Each structure stands twice: as structure tokens, then as C-alpha cells.
Amino acid sequence: MTDRLFVATRKGLFVFDRHPHASPHWLPEAHVHFLGDPVTMVLADPRDGTWHAALNLGHFGVKMRRSHDAGRSWDESPVPAYPPKPVAAADEADAAWSLAQVWALEAAGADQPGVLWAGTIPGGLFHSADGGDSWELVRSLWDRPERREWFGGGYDHPGIHSICIDPRDSRVVTIAVSCGGVWQTRDGGDSWECRASGMIADYMPDERGGDPNIQDVHRMVQCPSNPDVLWAQQHSGIYRSTDAAASWQPLAAQPSSFGFTVAVHPQDANTAWFVPAEKDTCRVPVGAHLVVTRSRDGGASFEPLDHGLPRAPTYDLVYRHGLDVDNSGRRLAMGSTTGALWVSEDGGETWTCLSAHLPPIYCVRFAP
């Protein structure tokens, strides 16, 4: 199991460590990294232990920070930067040609040391071959004509928030775009294929609902032990693929199939967790009752789990990266927009509140 948890918030990066003989077991480190600054994403590279953090400083732009000593010191590192906008790119879809937010950070496998991927708003994917010393926009995806139909889902512009790297071959990368569907490369980014077949966008006219290029995928995860299985929380429902995203099957869950986040068991591709919410404009727990739903049979059924979570009424919303599971598959963490943080040690059966007073939480992530 993993004994360190990163919590990226609107007002800094908090780190919690597990102390088996303390009560409660999880305690925050005394120092808050980047206190007062919005931290949109954090990554601890499992290959060399480097910590990466993305900050969104508003008027001062996006910044990247990197630590080689477990957070004792941080250096400023290069930021993914869009190239100059061509004069010819004057259509509305290309109105945004500059970095607004780093929304995803992932490390490739041991077969590609130093390789990192970053997903951004406004819909650009960036690649680094040197551990973040430099970044390059993946033009093979950015220049595809289909991108001109992508649009924002919640933000003004589209964004790449999910990057799944196949543990069998780091050249195989699958990404999810809000709103732009699911895309996959099998050659390290030289070429791409849209792979959202089977998803339906109920917010579009009937004749466009099945268009894979305009699907609003809220979050997508891949099972490490069976990478052909992916789960997605999409705007219109929950979906699962068993053929490496070639096709997707819809799944019905109660009390709602709407939500933003999903986590998959690392050893059991049939087990996944979601946090349901009221759909569209409301976006609060269904009936003001916060629950986590879990499926252990590939989506045939879902069970609500709420032991240790606050009693109704409660209005916590869990963002796309607000739920994570560690490499054991039993330890989960969940953080909400109201600054509440919970941990479960038994697969979601029971939850312990670590804090109810953090800043709004953007991302929770166990250290590898």
C-alpha cells in the first residue's frame, strides 16, 4: 500500500503521510507547498521520484515547479508553451492558442525514461522527452481537422484531462477530451485515431449524438493489470471498454450515472468506483446525500457506499481528479469542492474524514 497522499487545492499543495501508530493514521505534513496558489495537478514520477506540480496563477499565468528531494526544495521548470499562432488560423475553434491550464500530467513507463505527457486547456497535448526540461506540442493531434469541432465542457475551451499510458508499451497512449471524445496513438504520438464509438451525447441533436468527436468525457481510467479495459465517466453516463477503447458500452447506475470522477481497481478490471451527482446545472449529490458507488462485476450492478461520509444534507462535489485508488486496490482517497478529504482502507466500505476544512480540492493522488 501507499503511505503518502498528495492533495492539490485552490490554495496550495498539501501532503498527508500515514503513521500506523498515530490517531488518526493520516497526518498532514506541517509545511504547505505553494500556500495561497492554485495547484491544478501533481505528479510523483515513479521512475525517479521527482515531484511535478502545475500552478495556475491567473494574471501571472501557468507555472511549473519540480522537486528532486521529496518537496524539501522546488525549482521552477519550463511550462508547456504553444507555438506562435499562424495568421491563417483565424477561425473560432482556433481562437485559443495559448496555455490556460495544465489539466493532466503522466509519466511513461520504464521503457521510456524521461518521457512525460501533459494535457492542457485549450485542448493541446504536450510531450517531454527529458523529464520536463522541455515540452513540445503534439502537432499530429493539434493539427487534425477534427479538433476544430472540439468545444469546452464547463470551461470556455476544450481540455485534455485524462492520459492513459499502456503499461505494456508506452507508445500506446489513450487520452480523453472535454469535449472531444477519446483519442489513441499506438506509435508514440505520430498518428491518432478517435476511439469513442458507442458513446452517446444526449446534449446534442439526435443526428449528432453518436459522433465520437464531440463526446464530453469527464474522466477516463485504465486498469493497469488489464490495459484493454477502460472505464469512463461521461457527461451522459458511465461507459466501459474491454477492447482498448475500440468500442464503449453504456452502464446504468443508481442513484445517478452522472458525475465527474472514476477510479479502477489496479488488479481487478471489473471493479471501479464513481461519485454520482445531480446532472447538468445542479451538480450536487443526489438528494443531498453523498455516496460513492462501486461496481465489482464490470458494471452489471452498482452498490452505494456511505459509511463514514457526512449525513444529508451535504453538497460536496468531487471533481475529475478528486478520487484515487492506490496500488493495493483497497486504499482510496476522495476530496471535494468544499475542502473535505476522506480516506478508505477497505475498498470504500468505510470512510474516515481527514479534514473538513481544506481549500477546494482539485486533485488527490497517492504517491507511487
Coordinates of N, CA and C in Angstrom, one line a residue, residues 80-86 97-99 126 135-139 142-143:
P80 N 4.8 24.0 -20.6 CA 4.3 23.8 -21.9 C 3.9 25.0 -22.6
A81 N 4.4 25.3 -23.8 CA 4.1 26.6 -24.5 C 3.6 26.3 -25.9
Y82 N 2.6 27.0 -26.3 CA 2.1 26.9 -27.6 C 2.9 27.7 -28.6
P83 N 3.1 27.2 -29.8 CA 3.9 28.0 -30.7 C 3.1 29.2 -31.2
P84 N 3.8 30.1 -31.8 CA 3.1 31.3 -32.4 C 1.9 30.9 -33.2
K85 N 0.8 31.6 -33.1 CA -0.4 31.3 -33.8 C -0.3 31.7 -35.3
P86 N -0.5 30.8 -36.2 CA -0.4 31.1 -37.6 C -1.4 32.2 -38.0
W97 N -5.0 29.9 -28.5 CA -3.7 29.3 -28.9 C -2.6 29.6 -27.9
S98 N -3.0 29.6 -26.6 CA -2.1 29.8 -25.5 C -2.5 29.0 -24.3
L99 N -1.6 28.7 -23.5 CA -1.8 27.8 -22.3 C -2.7 28.5 -21.3
F126 N 1.0 17.8 -24.8 CA 2.4 18.1 -24.9 C 3.2 16.9 -24.5
W135 N 9.2 21.0 -23.4 CA 7.9 20.4 -23.8 C 7.7 20.8 -25.3
E136 N 7.0 19.9 -26.0 CA 6.7 20.1 -27.4 C 5.2 19.8 -27.6
L137 N 4.5 20.7 -28.3 CA 3.1 20.4 -28.6 C 3.1 19.3 -29.6
V138 N 2.2 18.3 -29.4 CA 2.0 17.2 -30.3 C 1.2 17.6 -31.4
R139 N 1.9 18.1 -32.5 CA 1.2 18.7 -33.6 C 0.4 17.7 -34.4
W142 N -2.9 18.1 -32.6 CA -3.4 19.5 -32.7 C -3.8 19.9 -34.1
D143 N -3.1 19.4 -35.1 CA -3.4 19.8 -36.5 C -4.4 19.0 -37.1

